[in-house]
Short mmCIF file of C-alpha atoms and ligand atoms in Angstrom, two decimals:
data_model
loop_
_atom_site.label_atom_id
_atom_site.label_comp_id
_atom_site.label_asym_id
_atom_site.label_seq_id
_atom_site.Cartn_x
_atom_site.Cartn_y
_atom_site.Cartn_z
CA MET Y 1 38.61 56.59 140.51
CA ASN Y 2 39.69 56.86 136.88
CA ILE Y 3 42.46 54.39 136.06
CA LEU Y 4 44.65 54.77 132.99
CA VAL Y 5 45.69 51.33 131.74
CA ILE Y 6 48.82 51.30 129.59
CA ASN Y 7 50.08 48.40 127.47
CA CYS Y 8 53.37 49.55 126.02
CA GLY Y 9 55.10 47.66 123.22
CA SER Y 10 58.36 48.48 121.47
CA SER Y 11 56.69 50.67 118.83
CA SER Y 12 53.07 50.79 119.96
CA LEU Y 13 51.07 51.76 123.01
CA LYS Y 14 47.48 50.77 123.79
CA PHE Y 15 45.55 52.64 126.44
CA GLN Y 16 42.16 52.65 128.17
CA LEU Y 17 40.74 54.97 130.78
CA ILE Y 18 38.46 52.97 133.08
CA ASP Y 19 36.15 54.22 135.82
CA SER Y 20 36.85 51.81 138.67
CA GLU Y 21 33.40 52.28 140.25
CA SER Y 22 31.23 51.56 137.20
CA GLU Y 23 34.01 49.54 135.50
CA ALA Y 24 33.10 51.32 132.27
CA CYS Y 25 35.72 52.16 129.68
CA ILE Y 26 35.57 55.95 129.30
CA ALA Y 27 38.01 56.22 126.41
CA LYS Y 28 40.52 54.05 124.64
CA GLY Y 29 43.03 54.20 121.86
CA LEU Y 30 46.31 53.28 120.35
CA CYS Y 31 49.59 54.91 119.37
CA GLU Y 32 51.35 53.17 116.50
CA ARG Y 33 54.75 53.43 114.84
CA ILE Y 34 56.36 55.20 117.80
CA GLY Y 35 59.88 56.19 116.80
CA ILE Y 36 59.17 55.34 113.15
CA GLU Y 37 57.99 57.55 110.31
CA GLY Y 38 54.21 57.76 109.87
CA SER Y 39 53.30 57.47 113.57
CA ARG Y 40 49.63 57.93 114.40
CA ILE Y 41 47.27 58.07 117.34
CA THR Y 42 43.75 56.62 117.40
CA TYR Y 43 41.45 57.88 120.13
CA SER Y 44 37.86 56.76 120.89
CA PRO Y 45 35.90 58.40 123.69
CA ALA Y 46 32.95 56.25 124.82
CA GLY Y 47 29.86 57.38 122.95
CA GLY Y 48 31.90 59.80 120.83
CA GLU Y 49 33.54 59.67 117.46
CA LYS Y 50 36.71 57.74 116.88
CA GLU Y 51 39.50 59.99 115.60
CA GLN Y 52 42.78 59.08 114.02
CA ARG Y 53 45.61 61.40 113.07
CA GLU Y 54 49.19 61.16 111.95
CA THR Y 55 51.57 63.07 114.17
CA PRO Y 56 55.27 62.72 114.96
CA MET Y 57 56.06 60.52 117.98
CA PRO Y 58 59.82 60.28 118.29
CA ASP Y 59 59.56 58.41 121.59
CA HIS Y 60 57.15 56.92 124.15
CA THR Y 61 57.18 60.05 126.32
CA GLU Y 62 55.74 62.00 123.40
CA ALA Y 63 53.19 59.21 122.77
CA ILE Y 64 51.99 59.34 126.38
CA ARG Y 65 51.93 63.15 126.28
CA LEU Y 66 49.61 62.92 123.26
CA VAL Y 67 47.41 60.36 125.04
CA LEU Y 68 47.08 62.65 128.06
CA GLU Y 69 46.36 65.59 125.77
CA ALA Y 70 43.61 63.63 124.00
CA LEU Y 71 42.05 62.57 127.32
CA THR Y 72 42.02 66.17 128.63
CA ASN Y 73 41.21 67.91 125.31
CA GLU Y 74 38.63 70.66 125.82
CA LYS Y 75 36.31 69.42 123.07
CA THR Y 76 36.77 65.68 122.78
CA GLY Y 77 38.46 64.85 126.09
CA VAL Y 78 36.78 62.85 128.86
CA VAL Y 79 38.42 64.41 131.94
CA LYS Y 80 39.04 68.06 132.90
CA ASP Y 81 42.67 67.69 133.88
CA LEU Y 82 45.25 65.10 134.94
CA SER Y 83 44.17 65.29 138.59
CA GLN Y 84 41.12 63.27 137.50
CA ILE Y 85 43.33 60.31 136.63
CA GLY Y 86 43.76 58.59 139.99
CA ALA Y 87 46.30 55.93 139.04
CA VAL Y 88 48.07 54.24 136.15
CA GLY Y 89 48.14 50.46 135.67
CA HIS Y 90 50.93 49.10 133.50
CA ARG Y 91 50.85 45.72 131.82
CA ILE Y 92 54.28 44.15 132.26
CA VAL Y 93 55.18 41.03 130.33
CA HIS Y 94 57.80 39.30 132.48
CA GLY Y 95 58.04 39.35 136.24
CA GLY Y 96 60.33 36.31 136.45
CA GLU Y 97 60.22 34.70 139.89
CA LYS Y 98 60.29 38.13 141.51
CA PHE Y 99 56.63 38.97 141.10
CA ALA Y 100 53.87 36.53 142.04
CA ALA Y 101 51.34 39.38 142.24
CA SER Y 102 50.72 42.91 141.03
CA THR Y 103 52.63 45.61 142.85
CA LEU Y 104 52.80 49.38 143.45
CA ILE Y 105 55.68 50.72 141.36
CA ASP Y 106 58.63 52.43 143.06
CA GLY Y 107 62.37 52.63 142.34
CA ASP Y 108 63.04 49.15 143.76
CA VAL Y 109 60.29 47.62 141.65
CA ILE Y 110 61.65 49.29 138.52
CA ARG Y 111 65.10 47.82 139.24
CA ALA Y 112 63.57 44.37 139.83
CA ILE Y 113 61.71 44.58 136.49
CA GLU Y 114 64.97 45.61 134.81
CA GLU Y 115 66.56 42.46 136.22
CA CYS Y 116 63.95 40.44 134.30
CA ASN Y 117 64.89 42.12 130.99
CA ASP Y 118 67.03 39.14 129.97
CA LEU Y 119 63.94 36.93 130.08
CA ALA Y 120 61.88 39.19 127.78
CA PRO Y 121 64.33 41.36 125.86
CA LEU Y 122 61.71 42.66 123.42
CA HIS Y 123 58.93 43.37 125.89
CA ASN Y 124 60.19 44.38 129.34
CA PRO Y 125 62.37 47.30 128.17
CA ALA Y 126 59.34 48.70 126.29
CA ASN Y 127 57.15 48.31 129.40
CA LEU Y 128 59.80 50.15 131.44
CA ILE Y 129 59.92 53.01 128.92
CA GLY Y 130 56.16 53.40 129.40
CA ILE Y 131 56.61 53.54 133.17
CA GLU Y 132 59.40 56.14 132.92
CA ALA Y 133 57.35 58.26 130.51
CA CYS Y 134 54.37 58.29 132.91
CA ARG Y 135 56.66 59.08 135.83
CA LYS Y 136 57.94 62.12 133.96
CA LEU Y 137 54.51 63.42 132.95
CA MET Y 138 52.51 62.44 136.03
CA PRO Y 139 55.08 62.32 138.84
CA ASN Y 140 52.53 62.29 141.66
CA THR Y 141 50.15 59.68 140.26
CA PRO Y 142 50.51 56.22 141.80
CA MET Y 143 51.37 53.42 139.38
CA VAL Y 144 50.88 49.68 139.55
CA GLY Y 145 52.59 46.92 137.58
CA VAL Y 146 50.45 43.93 136.56
CA PHE Y 147 52.51 41.01 135.29
CA ASP Y 148 51.59 38.51 132.57
CA THR Y 149 53.57 35.86 134.42
CA ALA Y 150 52.33 36.46 137.99
CA PHE Y 151 49.24 34.21 137.97
CA HIS Y 152 51.36 31.23 136.91
CA GLN Y 153 53.83 31.55 139.79
CA THR Y 154 51.76 29.00 141.75
CA MET Y 155 52.79 26.21 139.34
CA PRO Y 156 54.51 23.37 141.18
CA GLN Y 157 58.15 22.62 140.40
CA GLU Y 158 57.34 19.47 138.40
CA ALA Y 159 55.26 21.65 136.06
CA TYR Y 160 57.70 24.54 135.67
CA LEU Y 161 61.05 22.75 135.40
CA TYR Y 162 62.46 21.68 132.04
CA GLY Y 163 64.33 18.42 131.73
CA LEU Y 164 67.64 20.30 131.59
CA PRO Y 165 70.65 20.29 133.92
CA TYR Y 166 69.33 21.78 137.17
CA GLU Y 167 72.27 24.19 137.34
CA TYR Y 168 70.78 26.16 134.41
CA TYR Y 169 67.69 26.81 136.49
CA GLN Y 170 69.88 27.83 139.42
CA LYS Y 171 72.25 29.99 137.36
CA TYR Y 172 69.92 31.54 134.80
CA LYS Y 173 66.40 30.87 136.09
CA ILE Y 174 65.61 28.90 132.93
CA ARG Y 175 62.16 27.44 133.63
CA ARG Y 176 58.60 27.68 132.42
CA TYR Y 177 56.88 30.94 133.44
CA GLY Y 178 53.74 31.17 131.29
CA PHE Y 179 52.07 34.32 129.94
CA HIS Y 180 48.55 35.75 129.42
CA GLY Y 181 48.23 35.33 133.22
CA THR Y 182 45.94 38.35 133.61
CA SER Y 183 43.53 36.80 131.11
CA HIS Y 184 43.70 33.27 132.57
CA SER Y 185 43.06 34.66 136.05
CA TYR Y 186 40.19 36.92 134.94
CA VAL Y 187 38.47 34.27 132.81
CA SER Y 188 38.78 31.40 135.31
CA ARG Y 189 37.35 33.59 138.11
CA ARG Y 190 34.61 34.96 135.87
CA ALA Y 191 33.63 31.42 134.81
CA ALA Y 192 33.09 30.35 138.43
CA GLN Y 193 31.10 33.53 139.12
CA PHE Y 194 29.02 33.08 135.95
CA LEU Y 195 28.17 29.49 136.90
CA GLY Y 196 27.51 30.41 140.54
CA LYS Y 197 30.24 27.96 141.65
CA ASP Y 198 32.94 28.24 144.30
CA TYR Y 199 36.22 29.21 142.53
CA SER Y 200 38.24 27.44 145.21
CA GLN Y 201 36.51 24.13 144.47
CA LEU Y 202 36.68 24.08 140.69
CA LYS Y 203 38.95 22.47 138.09
CA THR Y 204 39.05 24.77 135.07
CA VAL Y 205 40.91 24.70 131.77
CA VAL Y 206 41.18 28.12 130.10
CA CYS Y 207 41.96 28.19 126.37
CA HIS Y 208 43.16 31.72 125.51
CA LEU Y 209 43.15 31.49 121.72
CA GLY Y 210 44.22 34.75 120.09
CA ASN Y 211 47.09 35.61 117.84
CA GLY Y 212 49.19 34.43 120.75
CA ALA Y 213 47.57 31.38 122.33
CA SER Y 214 47.94 29.47 125.58
CA VAL Y 215 46.06 27.01 127.77
CA SER Y 216 46.10 26.91 131.55
CA ALA Y 217 44.97 24.52 134.25
CA VAL Y 218 43.43 26.26 137.26
CA LYS Y 219 42.70 23.99 140.20
CA ASN Y 220 40.93 25.25 143.31
CA GLY Y 221 41.64 28.88 142.37
CA VAL Y 222 45.35 28.55 141.60
CA CYS Y 223 47.20 27.93 138.36
CA VAL Y 224 48.88 24.50 138.31
CA ASP Y 225 50.12 24.45 134.72
CA THR Y 226 50.17 26.50 131.53
CA SER Y 227 51.38 25.91 128.00
CA MET Y 228 53.78 28.83 127.42
CA GLY Y 229 57.26 28.53 128.86
CA LEU Y 230 60.39 30.60 129.34
CA THR Y 231 59.05 32.66 126.45
CA PRO Y 232 55.67 32.80 124.69
CA LEU Y 233 56.99 30.49 121.96
CA GLU Y 234 56.18 27.21 123.73
CA GLY Y 235 52.89 25.32 123.68
CA LEU Y 236 50.06 25.75 121.21
CA ILE Y 237 50.40 26.39 117.50
CA MET Y 238 49.69 30.14 117.29
CA GLY Y 239 49.11 32.79 114.63
CA THR Y 240 52.77 32.95 113.60
CA ARG Y 241 54.57 31.11 116.44
CA CYS Y 242 55.36 27.41 116.14
CA GLY Y 243 54.60 26.29 119.71
CA ASP Y 244 56.12 22.95 120.82
CA ILE Y 245 58.72 21.51 118.47
CA ASP Y 246 61.65 19.14 118.83
CA PRO Y 247 64.52 21.51 119.79
CA ALA Y 248 66.74 19.58 117.34
CA VAL Y 249 64.77 21.21 114.50
CA ILE Y 250 66.73 24.41 115.15
CA GLU Y 251 70.14 22.85 114.45
CA PHE Y 252 68.75 20.85 111.52
CA LEU Y 253 67.28 23.95 109.86
CA ALA Y 254 70.32 26.09 110.59
CA HIS Y 255 72.46 23.61 108.58
CA LYS Y 256 69.98 23.03 105.77
CA GLU Y 257 69.03 26.67 105.21
CA ASN Y 258 72.40 28.12 106.19
CA LYS Y 259 70.76 30.40 108.74
CA THR Y 260 71.95 31.83 112.06
CA ILE Y 261 70.17 31.06 115.35
CA ASP Y 262 68.62 34.55 115.27
CA GLU Y 263 67.28 33.94 111.78
CA ILE Y 264 65.82 30.57 112.78
CA MET Y 265 64.21 32.16 115.86
CA ALA Y 266 62.61 34.77 113.62
CA VAL Y 267 61.13 31.95 111.51
CA LEU Y 268 59.80 30.19 114.62
CA ASN Y 269 58.27 33.41 115.98
CA LYS Y 270 57.04 35.17 112.86
CA LYS Y 271 56.68 32.74 109.97
CA SER Y 272 55.37 29.60 111.63
CA GLY Y 273 52.12 28.73 113.37
CA VAL Y 274 48.95 28.67 111.26
CA LEU Y 275 50.58 31.21 108.90
CA GLY Y 276 53.40 28.81 108.08
CA LEU Y 277 51.23 25.69 108.16
CA SER Y 278 48.74 27.25 105.74
CA ASP Y 279 51.63 27.87 103.33
CA ASN Y 280 51.38 31.62 104.05
CA LEU Y 281 47.64 31.86 103.40
CA SER Y 282 47.06 33.83 106.63
CA SER Y 283 47.67 34.05 110.37
CA ASP Y 284 44.17 35.47 110.79
CA PHE Y 285 41.46 32.95 111.67
CA ARG Y 286 38.83 34.91 109.77
CA ASP Y 287 40.74 34.20 106.54
CA LEU Y 288 41.38 30.60 107.55
CA GLU Y 289 37.70 30.03 108.35
CA ALA Y 290 36.76 31.44 104.93
CA GLY Y 291 39.37 29.11 103.39
CA TRP Y 292 37.97 26.14 105.31
CA ASN Y 293 34.46 26.91 104.03
CA ALA Y 294 35.79 27.11 100.47
CA GLY Y 295 37.60 23.77 100.93
CA ASP Y 296 41.09 25.30 100.67
CA GLU Y 297 43.50 22.54 101.74
CA ASN Y 298 46.00 25.04 103.19
CA ALA Y 299 43.34 26.43 105.55
CA VAL Y 300 42.07 22.94 106.45
CA ARG Y 301 45.58 21.70 107.31
CA ALA Y 302 46.35 24.70 109.54
CA ILE Y 303 43.02 24.67 111.40
CA ARG Y 304 43.17 20.91 111.98
CA ALA Y 305 46.69 21.08 113.44
CA PHE Y 306 45.80 24.09 115.61
CA CYS Y 307 42.72 22.36 117.06
CA TYR Y 308 44.43 19.01 117.57
CA ARG Y 309 47.26 20.61 119.56
CA THR Y 310 44.78 22.54 121.72
CA ALA Y 311 42.73 19.38 122.39
CA LYS Y 312 45.92 17.54 123.40
CA TYR Y 313 46.71 20.23 125.98
CA ILE Y 314 43.18 20.04 127.40
CA GLY Y 315 43.71 16.30 127.82
CA ALA Y 316 47.07 16.86 129.49
CA TYR Y 317 45.50 19.29 131.95
CA ALA Y 318 42.58 16.97 132.69
CA ALA Y 319 45.31 14.49 133.69
CA ALA Y 320 47.25 17.13 135.67
CA MET Y 321 44.13 18.05 137.69
CA ASN Y 322 42.66 14.53 137.82
CA GLY Y 323 39.56 15.78 136.05
CA VAL Y 324 38.07 18.97 134.72
CA ASP Y 325 34.75 20.67 135.54
CA VAL Y 326 34.82 23.66 133.20
CA ILE Y 327 36.52 24.45 129.88
CA CYS Y 328 36.58 28.13 128.87
CA PHE Y 329 37.30 29.58 125.44
CA THR Y 330 38.51 33.15 125.33
CA ALA Y 331 40.40 35.81 123.24
CA GLY Y 332 39.86 36.60 119.55
CA VAL Y 333 39.52 33.06 118.22
CA GLY Y 334 38.19 31.48 121.43
CA GLU Y 335 35.39 34.04 121.71
CA ASN Y 336 34.56 34.30 118.02
CA GLY Y 337 35.43 30.96 116.48
CA PRO Y 338 32.55 28.45 116.43
CA LEU Y 339 34.43 26.25 113.95
CA VAL Y 340 37.57 26.00 116.06
CA ARG Y 341 35.54 25.39 119.25
CA ARG Y 342 33.54 22.66 117.52
CA ILE Y 343 36.61 20.83 116.22
CA ILE Y 344 38.41 21.05 119.59
CA CYS Y 345 35.35 19.78 121.47
CA SER Y 346 34.99 16.88 119.01
CA TYR Y 347 38.10 15.36 120.67
CA LEU Y 348 36.63 15.64 124.18
CA GLY Y 349 33.97 12.92 124.22
CA TYR Y 350 35.90 11.07 126.96
CA LEU Y 351 35.33 14.09 129.23
CA GLY Y 352 31.61 13.84 128.55
CA VAL Y 353 31.62 17.06 126.50
CA THR Y 354 28.63 17.60 124.22
CA LEU Y 355 28.40 20.90 122.44
CA ASP Y 356 25.17 22.85 121.99
CA GLU Y 357 25.52 23.70 118.28
CA GLU Y 358 23.08 26.60 118.47
CA ALA Y 359 24.80 28.24 121.44
CA ASN Y 360 28.20 27.59 119.88
CA ALA Y 361 27.20 29.50 116.75
CA LEU Y 362 27.24 32.77 118.74
CA ARG Y 363 30.28 35.02 118.67
CA GLY Y 364 31.73 37.26 121.35
CA GLU Y 365 29.26 36.41 124.12
CA GLU Y 366 29.52 35.16 127.67
CA LYS Y 367 27.69 31.90 127.30
CA VAL Y 368 27.47 28.20 128.14
CA ILE Y 369 28.04 26.44 124.82
CA SER Y 370 27.68 22.84 126.03
CA THR Y 371 24.34 21.02 126.41
CA PRO Y 372 22.69 20.80 129.86
CA ASP Y 373 23.67 17.11 130.11
CA SER Y 374 27.33 17.68 129.15
CA ARG Y 375 29.47 16.22 131.98
CA THR Y 376 32.03 19.02 131.55
CA VAL Y 377 30.66 22.55 131.14
CA VAL Y 378 32.05 24.47 128.17
CA LEU Y 379 31.92 28.27 128.21
CA SER Y 380 32.74 31.17 125.95
CA ILE Y 381 33.97 34.02 128.19
CA PRO Y 382 35.21 37.25 126.58
CA THR Y 383 38.45 38.25 128.25
CA ASN Y 384 39.07 41.78 129.50
CA GLU Y 385 42.69 42.23 130.44
CA GLU Y 386 42.37 46.02 130.72
CA LEU Y 387 39.56 45.74 133.25
CA ALA Y 388 41.54 43.16 135.22
CA ILE Y 389 44.54 45.53 135.27
CA ALA Y 390 42.29 48.44 136.35
CA ARG Y 391 40.84 46.35 139.20
CA GLU Y 392 44.28 45.34 140.44
CA THR Y 393 45.51 48.93 140.19
CA CYS Y 394 42.53 50.30 142.12
CA ARG Y 395 42.84 47.63 144.83
CA LEU Y 396 46.56 48.27 145.42
CA VAL Y 397 46.23 52.06 145.38
CA LYS Y 398 43.37 51.90 147.92
CA GLU Y 399 45.35 49.51 150.14
CA GLY Y 400 48.25 51.98 149.87
P1 LIG L 1 46.11 39.17 120.23
O1 LIG L 1 45.55 39.97 121.39
O2 LIG L 1 46.97 38.01 120.64
O3 LIG L 1 46.70 39.98 119.13
P2 LIG L 1 43.31 38.57 119.69
O4 LIG L 1 42.85 37.99 120.98
O5 LIG L 1 42.85 39.93 119.31
O6 LIG L 1 44.88 38.44 119.55
O7 LIG L 1 42.87 37.54 118.54
C1 LIG L 1 43.18 37.76 117.20
C2 LIG L 1 42.61 36.60 116.41
O8 LIG L 1 41.19 36.54 116.63
C3 LIG L 1 42.82 36.73 114.91
O9 LIG L 1 43.32 35.52 114.39
C4 LIG L 1 41.41 36.95 114.40
O10 LIG L 1 41.23 36.34 113.17
C5 LIG L 1 40.55 36.26 115.43
N1 LIG L 1 39.19 36.80 115.35
C6 LIG L 1 38.77 38.02 115.70
N2 LIG L 1 37.44 38.18 115.40
C7 LIG L 1 37.06 37.02 114.83
C8 LIG L 1 35.82 36.53 114.28
N3 LIG L 1 34.74 37.30 114.26
N4 LIG L 1 35.80 35.27 113.77
C9 LIG L 1 36.91 34.48 113.80
N5 LIG L 1 38.09 34.88 114.29
C10 LIG L 1 38.17 36.12 114.80
#
């Protein structure tokens, strides 16, 4: 069955068409600047030429119509007509406490996702627009929602509660939810499979280090803790997000800089992280690595702080699980960043970690990067959230 995977943001939409039998990506692409001037679609059929063209996209329905047109185009398309798309899998950012697993989408599910809008005001409404657009254009095609938060719903209360008055949890559901769940689930499972170990017997720490970054602790096949919280702002130092800070910083800065809460939040989300720490050198680790190699103190400061914070979380999760068997690095920086992996692992001697420098030099490969005598195994595992969404979608559609 061909599964169309949709990841809908407020002004962008990423898509992949995946054959669920071979698990191959048949075509993929991206719509950008939806609802803004200069919108464009990029479309790459597997084995064919990538094409990009500017075309008006006043809304997401038009964007999805263009995606479907590209996929069924007589010359460059990959399917004859829409009947060859068996199901659509939607990435949904926040499922609150309502969704601990992926689900077939119907009217009730849409209403339940809407009820989570408060928790992710930028993301969930965009995800819902994508669902509505597909419903309009492909009314008879089954759809599945795969939630970023679902995998983390197994966290115990002591891990997900904040030290706030309990009534705020009861009234507003303020708690830690965690994100990147599809990736943490895929990578932790894949690591066990790759090592030929039993997933239900393993203590794994997954470091998803991309532009957004989070760490999770997966014990015996279930997530017991993760570094992002109510929103994706908590935890690691990220590309542009600050991660953990003293909440009093917000009031302090608001007074000093004469800024509103919204303005401070924009700083914490968009101007902080390694971008802010490097004094605006870059949020991109390729630039920071180049800066590190050239001895640029802004790059060195940002990379050191990023790695230290990540190593601290690994230590916290070794404590939470009373040990760790496997540490996985994934996502853009985790898969492609030998420097970052080396610095993080340099803090982990107490876990018996020794890195194989030669293996660690490789980028973007599924590989053991620790030495054979390393007490904890360290892996680089490329994540594949689209494939994970396609698998979930196929499974649920077949189960009916
Ligand atoms: P997101 O999905 O959160 O936008 P990604 O997982 O794509 O993020 O990761 C983006 C990050 O990965 C960027 O900081 C980028 O610099 C880094 N990255 C990608 N390729 C490389 C590479 N070859 N070497 C070092 N860093 C890389």
